[in-house]
mmCIF file of C-alpha atoms in Angstrom:
data_model
loop_
_atom_site.group_PDB
_atom_site.id
_atom_site.type_symbol
_atom_site.label_atom_id
_atom_site.label_comp_id
_atom_site.label_asym_id
_atom_site.label_seq_id
_atom_site.Cartn_x
_atom_site.Cartn_y
_atom_site.Cartn_z
ATOM 1 C CA MET A 13 86.488 20.923 20.117
ATOM 2 C CA ARG A 14 87.756 24.471 20.478
ATOM 3 C CA LEU A 15 86.635 27.394 22.557
ATOM 4 C CA ASP A 16 86.708 30.059 19.860
ATOM 5 C CA ASP A 17 83.547 32.052 20.428
ATOM 6 C CA PRO A 18 83.679 35.768 21.353
ATOM 7 C CA ALA A 19 83.316 34.961 25.040
ATOM 8 C CA ALA A 20 86.564 33.006 24.833
ATOM 9 C CA GLY A 21 88.402 36.061 23.611
ATOM 10 C CA GLN A 22 87.926 36.141 19.843
ATOM 11 C CA GLY A 23 88.369 39.619 18.477
ATOM 12 C CA SER A 24 90.395 40.874 21.425
ATOM 13 C CA ASP A 25 93.624 42.840 21.147
ATOM 14 C CA THR A 26 95.607 39.607 21.179
ATOM 15 C CA GLY A 27 93.714 38.161 18.220
ATOM 16 C CA ASP A 28 91.517 35.108 18.046
ATOM 17 C CA ALA A 29 91.732 32.963 21.161
ATOM 18 C CA THR A 30 91.537 29.279 20.337
ATOM 19 C CA ILE A 31 91.828 26.942 23.312
ATOM 20 C CA PRO A 32 91.974 23.182 22.734
ATOM 21 C CA VAL A 33 89.615 21.223 24.975
ATOM 22 C CA ILE A 34 90.932 17.764 25.833
ATOM 23 C CA GLY A 35 88.198 15.528 27.181
ATOM 24 C CA PRO A 36 88.286 12.535 29.538
ATOM 25 C CA ALA A 37 89.069 9.692 27.122
ATOM 26 C CA GLU A 38 91.813 11.679 25.394
ATOM 27 C CA THR A 39 93.262 12.695 28.781
ATOM 28 C CA ARG A 40 93.167 9.111 30.013
ATOM 29 C CA ARG A 41 94.927 7.745 26.928
ATOM 30 C CA ALA A 42 97.669 10.363 27.306
ATOM 31 C CA LEU A 43 98.491 9.250 30.859
ATOM 32 C CA PRO A 44 99.622 5.602 30.762
ATOM 33 C CA PHE A 45 101.194 4.700 34.083
ATOM 34 C CA ASP A 46 104.468 3.478 32.605
ATOM 35 C CA ALA A 47 105.049 7.018 31.335
ATOM 36 C CA LEU A 48 103.211 9.020 34.005
ATOM 37 C CA ILE A 49 105.142 7.580 36.964
ATOM 38 C CA PRO A 50 108.575 8.566 35.582
ATOM 39 C CA ALA A 51 107.183 11.978 34.606
ATOM 40 C CA LEU A 52 106.006 12.522 38.171
ATOM 41 C CA LYS A 53 109.393 11.437 39.505
ATOM 42 C CA ALA A 54 111.088 14.061 37.350
ATOM 43 C CA ALA A 55 108.548 16.705 38.377
ATOM 44 C CA PHE A 56 108.974 16.074 42.119
ATOM 45 C CA ALA A 57 112.745 16.163 41.701
ATOM 46 C CA ALA A 58 112.639 19.440 39.738
ATOM 47 C CA GLY A 59 110.067 21.135 41.971
ATOM 48 C CA ALA A 60 107.579 23.893 41.216
ATOM 49 C CA THR A 61 105.884 26.805 42.910
ATOM 50 C CA VAL A 62 102.812 25.458 44.667
ATOM 51 C CA PRO A 63 100.783 28.035 46.629
ATOM 52 C CA GLU A 64 98.358 26.927 49.305
ATOM 53 C CA ARG A 65 95.185 25.535 47.823
ATOM 54 C CA HIS A 66 92.094 27.735 48.037
ATOM 55 C CA HIS A 67 88.864 26.481 49.628
ATOM 56 C CA HIS A 68 85.670 28.490 49.192
ATOM 57 C CA HIS A 69 82.364 27.560 50.814
ATOM 58 C CA ILE A 70 79.418 27.750 48.404
ATOM 59 C CA PRO A 71 76.094 27.944 50.296
ATOM 60 C CA HIS A 72 73.030 26.609 48.507
ATOM 61 C CA PRO A 73 69.518 25.746 49.749
ATOM 62 C CA ASP A 74 69.737 22.275 48.164
ATOM 63 C CA GLY A 75 73.103 21.455 49.718
ATOM 64 C CA ASP A 76 76.271 23.451 50.275
ATOM 65 C CA GLY A 77 79.336 22.956 48.115
ATOM 66 C CA VAL A 78 83.023 23.753 48.036
ATOM 67 C CA LEU A 79 85.047 25.440 45.307
ATOM 68 C CA LEU A 80 88.648 24.221 45.343
ATOM 69 C CA LEU A 81 91.443 25.948 43.411
ATOM 70 C CA MET A 82 94.869 24.320 43.120
ATOM 71 C CA PRO A 83 97.474 26.443 41.278
ATOM 72 C CA ALA A 84 101.078 25.579 40.438
ATOM 73 C CA TRP A 85 103.725 26.794 38.025
ATOM 74 C CA ASN A 86 107.272 26.279 36.870
ATOM 75 C CA ALA A 87 109.517 28.097 34.399
ATOM 76 C CA THR A 88 107.440 27.137 31.362
ATOM 77 C CA LEU A 89 103.916 26.227 32.429
ATOM 78 C CA LEU A 90 101.303 27.341 34.898
ATOM 79 C CA GLY A 91 98.055 25.645 35.663
ATOM 80 C CA THR A 92 95.089 25.617 37.983
ATOM 81 C CA LYS A 93 92.764 22.777 38.835
ATOM 82 C CA ILE A 94 89.259 24.028 39.422
ATOM 83 C CA ALA A 95 87.146 21.557 41.379
ATOM 84 C CA THR A 96 83.658 21.705 42.832
ATOM 85 C CA ILE A 97 82.587 19.358 45.605
ATOM 86 C CA HIS A 98 78.855 18.987 46.239
ATOM 87 C CA PRO A 99 78.182 16.028 48.566
ATOM 88 C CA ALA A 100 74.403 16.285 48.016
ATOM 89 C CA ASN A 101 74.861 15.365 44.365
ATOM 90 C CA GLY A 102 74.543 11.679 45.172
ATOM 91 C CA ALA A 103 70.823 12.161 45.778
ATOM 92 C CA ARG A 104 70.601 13.865 42.382
ATOM 93 C CA GLY A 105 72.290 11.008 40.584
ATOM 94 C CA LEU A 106 75.345 13.169 39.880
ATOM 95 C CA PRO A 107 79.033 12.829 40.822
ATOM 96 C CA SER A 108 79.928 14.760 43.959
ATOM 97 C CA VAL A 109 83.150 16.084 42.391
ATOM 98 C CA HIS A 110 83.635 17.862 39.073
ATOM 99 C CA SER A 111 86.994 19.248 38.044
ATOM 100 C CA THR A 112 88.655 20.980 35.109
ATOM 101 C CA TYR A 113 92.285 21.872 34.534
ATOM 102 C CA LEU A 114 93.388 25.097 32.834
ATOM 103 C CA LEU A 115 96.960 24.958 31.498
ATOM 104 C CA ALA A 116 98.711 28.139 30.380
ATOM 105 C CA ASP A 117 102.068 29.428 29.188
ATOM 106 C CA ALA A 118 104.047 30.642 32.202
ATOM 107 C CA ALA A 119 105.799 33.414 30.281
ATOM 108 C CA THR A 120 102.705 35.003 28.757
ATOM 109 C CA GLY A 121 99.756 33.619 30.703
ATOM 110 C CA ALA A 122 98.165 32.612 27.402
ATOM 111 C CA PRO A 123 95.893 29.575 27.866
ATOM 112 C CA LEU A 124 97.159 26.421 26.187
ATOM 113 C CA ALA A 125 94.434 23.884 26.897
ATOM 114 C CA LEU A 126 91.424 23.017 29.005
ATOM 115 C CA LEU A 127 91.702 19.433 30.241
ATOM 116 C CA ASP A 128 89.498 16.951 32.050
ATOM 117 C CA GLY A 129 90.386 17.401 35.712
ATOM 118 C CA ASN A 130 88.789 14.198 36.972
ATOM 119 C CA GLU A 131 91.048 11.961 34.869
ATOM 120 C CA ILE A 132 94.106 13.995 35.823
ATOM 121 C CA THR A 133 93.225 13.709 39.523
ATOM 122 C CA THR A 134 92.505 9.977 39.660
ATOM 123 C CA ARG A 135 95.463 8.925 37.541
ATOM 124 C CA ARG A 136 98.055 11.186 39.139
ATOM 125 C CA THR A 137 96.805 10.229 42.624
ATOM 126 C CA ILE A 138 97.416 6.505 42.254
ATOM 127 C CA ALA A 139 100.548 7.137 40.162
ATOM 128 C CA VAL A 140 101.993 9.155 43.069
ATOM 129 C CA SER A 141 101.326 6.193 45.360
ATOM 130 C CA ALA A 142 103.040 3.837 42.922
ATOM 131 C CA LEU A 143 105.986 6.228 42.650
ATOM 132 C CA ALA A 144 106.321 6.217 46.444
ATOM 133 C CA ALA A 145 106.145 2.416 46.433
ATOM 134 C CA SER A 146 109.072 2.322 44.005
ATOM 135 C CA PHE A 147 111.162 3.690 46.902
ATOM 136 C CA LEU A 148 109.357 2.171 49.880
ATOM 137 C CA ALA A 149 107.944 -1.263 48.984
ATOM 138 C CA ARG A 150 110.176 -4.335 48.988
ATOM 139 C CA THR A 151 111.548 -5.061 45.534
ATOM 140 C CA ASP A 152 109.895 -8.501 45.588
ATOM 141 C CA ALA A 153 106.470 -7.211 46.756
ATOM 142 C CA ALA A 154 103.942 -9.316 44.847
ATOM 143 C CA ASP A 155 100.749 -9.449 46.960
ATOM 144 C CA LEU A 156 98.618 -6.287 46.739
ATOM 145 C CA LEU A 157 95.603 -5.511 48.935
ATOM 146 C CA ILE A 158 93.289 -2.779 47.656
ATOM 147 C CA VAL A 159 91.021 -1.309 50.326
ATOM 148 C CA GLY A 160 88.155 0.464 48.601
ATOM 149 C CA ALA A 161 86.428 -0.038 45.261
ATOM 150 C CA GLY A 162 86.078 3.464 43.805
ATOM 151 C CA LEU A 163 87.683 5.151 40.818
ATOM 152 C CA ILE A 164 91.157 5.405 42.342
ATOM 153 C CA ALA A 165 91.086 1.894 43.805
ATOM 154 C CA ALA A 166 90.146 0.530 40.380
ATOM 155 C CA LEU A 167 93.453 1.834 38.980
ATOM 156 C CA ALA A 168 95.697 0.623 41.809
ATOM 157 C CA ALA A 169 96.695 -2.792 40.461
ATOM 158 C CA GLU A 170 97.681 -1.377 37.073
ATOM 159 C CA ALA A 171 99.747 1.417 38.638
ATOM 160 C CA PHE A 172 101.564 -0.667 41.265
ATOM 161 C CA ALA A 173 102.329 -3.362 38.678
ATOM 162 C CA VAL A 174 104.519 -0.819 36.875
ATOM 163 C CA VAL A 175 106.908 -0.591 39.836
ATOM 164 C CA ARG A 176 106.600 -3.980 41.560
ATOM 165 C CA PRO A 177 106.018 -7.593 40.368
ATOM 166 C CA ILE A 178 102.363 -7.755 41.435
ATOM 167 C CA ARG A 179 101.075 -11.318 41.043
ATOM 168 C CA SER A 180 97.974 -11.485 43.248
ATOM 169 C CA VAL A 181 95.430 -8.830 44.178
ATOM 170 C CA SER A 182 92.831 -8.829 46.955
ATOM 171 C CA VAL A 183 90.031 -6.276 47.092
ATOM 172 C CA TRP A 184 88.155 -5.393 50.261
ATOM 173 C CA ASN A 185 85.241 -2.978 50.516
ATOM 174 C CA ARG A 186 82.499 -2.484 53.084
ATOM 175 C CA ASP A 187 80.081 -3.326 50.286
ATOM 176 C CA ARG A 188 81.155 -6.864 49.332
ATOM 177 C CA ALA A 189 79.316 -6.644 45.996
ATOM 178 C CA LYS A 190 81.475 -3.694 44.933
ATOM 179 C CA ALA A 191 84.635 -5.588 45.887
ATOM 180 C CA GLU A 192 83.441 -8.569 43.843
ATOM 181 C CA ARG A 193 82.786 -6.352 40.818
ATOM 182 C CA LEU A 194 86.223 -4.753 40.983
ATOM 183 C CA ALA A 195 87.914 -8.139 41.417
ATOM 184 C CA MET A 196 86.050 -9.385 38.337
ATOM 185 C CA GLU A 197 87.186 -6.327 36.353
ATOM 186 C CA LEU A 198 90.786 -6.927 37.435
ATOM 187 C CA ARG A 199 90.611 -10.579 36.367
ATOM 188 C CA ALA A 200 89.387 -9.404 32.963
ATOM 189 C CA ARG A 201 92.509 -7.205 32.781
ATOM 190 C CA GLY A 202 94.752 -10.187 33.459
ATOM 191 C CA PHE A 203 95.292 -9.947 37.227
ATOM 192 C CA GLU A 204 94.854 -12.836 39.631
ATOM 193 C CA ALA A 205 92.264 -11.073 41.780
ATOM 194 C CA GLU A 206 89.661 -11.939 44.398
ATOM 195 C CA ALA A 207 87.367 -10.163 46.839
ATOM 196 C CA ALA A 208 88.695 -10.552 50.371
ATOM 197 C CA ALA A 209 86.240 -11.984 52.871
ATOM 198 C CA SER A 210 88.364 -10.793 55.794
ATOM 199 C CA LEU A 211 90.193 -7.475 55.780
ATOM 200 C CA GLU A 212 92.423 -8.593 58.628
ATOM 201 C CA ALA A 213 93.448 -11.839 56.933
ATOM 202 C CA ALA A 214 94.174 -10.067 53.644
ATOM 203 C CA ALA A 215 96.185 -7.346 55.398
ATOM 204 C CA ARG A 216 98.263 -9.889 57.336
ATOM 205 C CA ARG A 217 99.486 -11.557 54.121
ATOM 206 C CA ALA A 218 99.821 -8.471 51.887
ATOM 207 C CA ASP A 219 103.147 -7.028 50.782
ATOM 208 C CA ILE A 220 101.499 -3.727 49.806
ATOM 209 C CA ILE A 221 98.249 -2.334 51.221
ATOM 210 C CA THR A 222 96.715 0.649 49.470
ATOM 211 C CA CYS A 223 93.698 2.386 50.987
ATOM 212 C CA ALA A 224 91.474 4.753 49.024
ATOM 213 C CA THR A 225 88.354 5.186 51.145
ATOM 214 C CA PRO A 226 86.336 7.994 52.740
ATOM 215 C CA SER A 227 86.634 6.321 56.151
ATOM 216 C CA MET A 228 86.163 8.467 59.243
ATOM 217 C CA ALA A 229 87.612 5.824 61.583
ATOM 218 C CA PRO A 230 90.690 3.555 61.325
ATOM 219 C CA ILE A 231 90.155 0.378 59.336
ATOM 220 C CA ILE A 232 93.782 -0.863 59.199
ATOM 221 C CA HIS A 233 95.373 -1.901 62.486
ATOM 222 C CA GLY A 234 99.065 -1.878 63.251
ATOM 223 C CA ASP A 235 99.186 -5.388 64.691
ATOM 224 C CA TRP A 236 98.019 -6.715 61.297
ATOM 225 C CA LEU A 237 101.149 -5.452 59.545
ATOM 226 C CA ARG A 238 103.874 -8.061 59.196
ATOM 227 C CA PRO A 239 107.524 -7.003 58.840
ATOM 228 C CA GLY A 240 108.244 -5.733 55.341
ATOM 229 C CA THR A 241 104.733 -4.428 54.624
ATOM 230 C CA HIS A 242 104.260 -1.155 52.766
ATOM 231 C CA LEU A 243 101.091 0.757 53.730
ATOM 232 C CA ASP A 244 99.793 3.377 51.291
ATOM 233 C CA LEU A 245 97.132 5.780 52.599
ATOM 234 C CA ILE A 246 95.217 7.915 50.118
ATOM 235 C CA GLY A 247 91.735 8.529 51.504
ATOM 236 C CA SER A 248 92.182 10.858 54.478
ATOM 237 C CA PHE A 249 92.397 14.498 53.372
ATOM 238 C CA THR A 250 90.772 16.214 56.387
ATOM 239 C CA PRO A 251 91.597 15.977 60.107
ATOM 240 C CA ALA A 252 88.311 14.105 60.661
ATOM 241 C CA MET A 253 89.225 11.213 58.344
ATOM 242 C CA ARG A 254 91.248 8.112 59.298
ATOM 243 C CA GLU A 255 92.254 4.903 57.540
ATOM 244 C CA ALA A 256 94.989 3.592 59.865
ATOM 245 C CA ASP A 257 95.155 3.396 63.652
ATOM 246 C CA ASP A 258 97.846 4.929 65.836
ATOM 247 C CA SER A 259 99.771 1.676 66.188
ATOM 248 C CA CYS A 260 100.458 1.639 62.430
ATOM 249 C CA PHE A 261 102.383 4.882 62.823
ATOM 250 C CA ALA A 262 104.094 3.755 66.014
ATOM 251 C CA ARG A 263 105.501 0.761 64.077
ATOM 252 C CA GLY A 264 106.154 2.293 60.689
ATOM 253 C CA GLN A 265 108.665 4.509 58.926
ATOM 254 C CA ILE A 266 106.540 7.434 57.731
ATOM 255 C CA TYR A 267 106.802 9.393 54.479
ATOM 256 C CA VAL A 268 104.438 11.963 52.928
ATOM 257 C CA ASP A 269 103.747 13.393 49.491
ATOM 258 C CA THR A 270 104.140 16.933 50.883
ATOM 259 C CA ARG A 271 104.460 18.400 54.347
ATOM 260 C CA ASP A 272 100.875 19.685 53.981
ATOM 261 C CA ALA A 273 99.791 16.204 55.017
ATOM 262 C CA LEU A 274 100.840 16.908 58.609
ATOM 263 C CA ALA A 275 98.075 19.494 58.970
ATOM 264 C CA GLU A 276 95.439 18.143 56.587
ATOM 265 C CA ALA A 277 95.247 14.380 57.153
ATOM 266 C CA GLY A 278 93.632 12.836 60.206
ATOM 267 C CA ASP A 279 95.926 9.855 59.727
ATOM 268 C CA LEU A 280 98.750 12.147 60.850
ATOM 269 C CA THR A 281 97.057 14.815 62.971
ATOM 270 C CA GLY A 282 95.537 12.080 65.160
ATOM 271 C CA PRO A 283 98.755 10.229 66.052
ATOM 272 C CA ILE A 284 100.610 13.520 66.486
ATOM 273 C CA ALA A 285 97.925 14.895 68.845
ATOM 274 C CA ALA A 286 98.023 11.626 70.811
ATOM 275 C CA GLY A 287 101.806 11.876 71.184
ATOM 276 C CA VAL A 288 102.361 8.633 69.297
ATOM 277 C CA VAL A 289 104.614 10.367 66.766
ATOM 278 C CA THR A 290 105.924 13.881 66.196
ATOM 279 C CA ALA A 291 106.448 15.921 63.047
ATOM 280 C CA GLU A 292 110.139 15.094 63.375
ATOM 281 C CA ASP A 293 109.319 11.399 62.920
ATOM 282 C CA ILE A 294 108.341 12.026 59.296
ATOM 283 C CA ARG A 295 111.345 10.709 57.387
ATOM 284 C CA GLY A 296 110.783 12.700 54.239
ATOM 285 C CA SER A 297 108.559 13.876 51.420
ATOM 286 C CA LEU A 298 108.233 12.461 47.934
ATOM 287 C CA ALA A 299 110.486 15.246 46.660
ATOM 288 C CA ASP A 300 113.118 14.124 49.184
ATOM 289 C CA LEU A 301 112.876 10.570 47.855
ATOM 290 C CA CYS A 302 112.959 11.601 44.197
ATOM 291 C CA THR A 303 116.025 13.801 44.643
ATOM 292 C CA GLY A 304 117.860 11.265 46.792
ATOM 293 C CA ARG A 305 117.999 13.623 49.775
ATOM 294 C CA VAL A 306 116.321 10.913 51.820
ATOM 295 C CA ALA A 307 116.704 7.164 51.492
ATOM 296 C CA GLY A 308 113.648 4.985 51.085
ATOM 297 C CA ARG A 309 113.245 1.515 52.547
ATOM 298 C CA THR A 310 116.118 0.702 54.887
ATOM 299 C CA SER A 311 115.626 -3.061 55.232
ATOM 300 C CA ASP A 312 113.393 -5.895 54.087
ATOM 301 C CA ASP A 313 111.830 -6.055 57.556
ATOM 302 C CA ALA A 314 110.890 -2.386 57.823
ATOM 303 C CA ILE A 315 107.238 -1.364 57.807
ATOM 304 C CA THR A 316 106.861 1.693 55.597
ATOM 305 C CA ILE A 317 103.936 4.120 55.418
ATOM 306 C CA PHE A 318 103.190 6.668 52.715
ATOM 307 C CA LYS A 319 100.496 9.258 53.360
ATOM 308 C CA SER A 320 99.332 11.504 50.516
ATOM 309 C CA VAL A 321 96.847 14.369 50.437
ATOM 310 C CA GLY A 322 97.434 15.476 46.846
ATOM 311 C CA THR A 323 99.505 18.300 45.434
ATOM 312 C CA ALA A 324 99.078 20.705 42.547
ATOM 313 C CA LEU A 325 102.635 19.850 41.451
ATOM 314 C CA ALA A 326 101.390 16.408 40.378
ATOM 315 C CA ASP A 327 98.412 17.946 38.580
ATOM 316 C CA LEU A 328 100.731 20.258 36.650
ATOM 317 C CA ALA A 329 103.035 17.403 35.659
ATOM 318 C CA ALA A 330 100.124 15.296 34.433
ATOM 319 C CA ALA A 331 98.555 18.203 32.541
ATOM 320 C CA ALA A 332 101.877 18.992 30.866
ATOM 321 C CA MET A 333 102.134 15.366 29.757
ATOM 322 C CA VAL A 334 98.624 15.377 28.287
ATOM 323 C CA HIS A 335 99.286 18.618 26.432
ATOM 324 C CA ALA A 336 102.582 17.337 25.040
ATOM 325 C CA ARG A 337 100.995 14.100 23.826
ATOM 326 C CA CYS A 338 97.763 15.553 22.467
ATOM 327 C CA GLY A 339 99.339 18.639 20.929
ATOM 328 C CA THR A 340 97.197 21.617 20.035
ATOM 329 C CA SER A 341 94.811 19.890 17.660
ATOM 330 C CA GLY A 342 91.921 20.687 19.945
ATOM 331 C CA VAL A 343 90.374 17.275 19.450
ATOM 332 C CA SER A 344 87.842 16.694 22.164
ATOM 333 C CA ASP A 345 85.843 13.688 23.252
ATOM 334 C CA LEU A 346 83.502 15.371 25.712
ATOM 335 C CA GLY A 347 80.657 13.303 24.352
#
């Protein structure tokens, strides 16, 4: 599918504007984790210009929304993720988040492609966590606990298996039926997976714990973490959200995707406000790890924590990969 009607710029001074639209299935196929994770590593090492993300409140009688803009650019490409968040959509039978990614040429500003933003977001999010685990999880980490059963959680086993020898997977969710369904899906994909009856018991035996939940209160406790555990925290992206209690951070070596996490994530703002840790206790960012400026895991007994809030740099890297793999054919699978 191509956007080549007059509204898209046809007949302008620059000639016909033809923008390939790359839909969700095409975007997903272009982002296999065994290629996406190394691409993200290279992107974090190279860096990019990433302005502060824009939040705009959208009032509406049927439920307010948020418009989120996440721009980033490097020497060759620039892009912006455009996301709308409408929490009331659940009652309408619609997803609460819709997103699109506009990729353009950095030198001219000419649009190159319009991509499915939801696939870019989910896949780059868990790929970033797996990339961090390649530095922070023990090399023999084989037992994975997934906390949550949503879109990102559903991709966790596949992503972490690229960087560590994952043999067994436990899934815990507040809704046991959802955990059972995800475990069944993972078994169909070849993983040894089960729904965990006890979150505490599963956490105590896990080598890697990844949390992707909308929790507003801690659900992982520090005294559950045995030496050598790697804790990956995805869900908290506002100061009101928490997935891990203060004792996790008191015990762990802490790393972040970007320094923005110190102001945006309740998992960090809470322990910092309580005096449990300080900003100086953050050992490094993902860019620090990817460039070698900061070492990752220091011993097999260390407890490591990675907190991510998302960055437009990762969106840009994923969009560039989709564009390179799909070319400019404009094939779309929006249907």
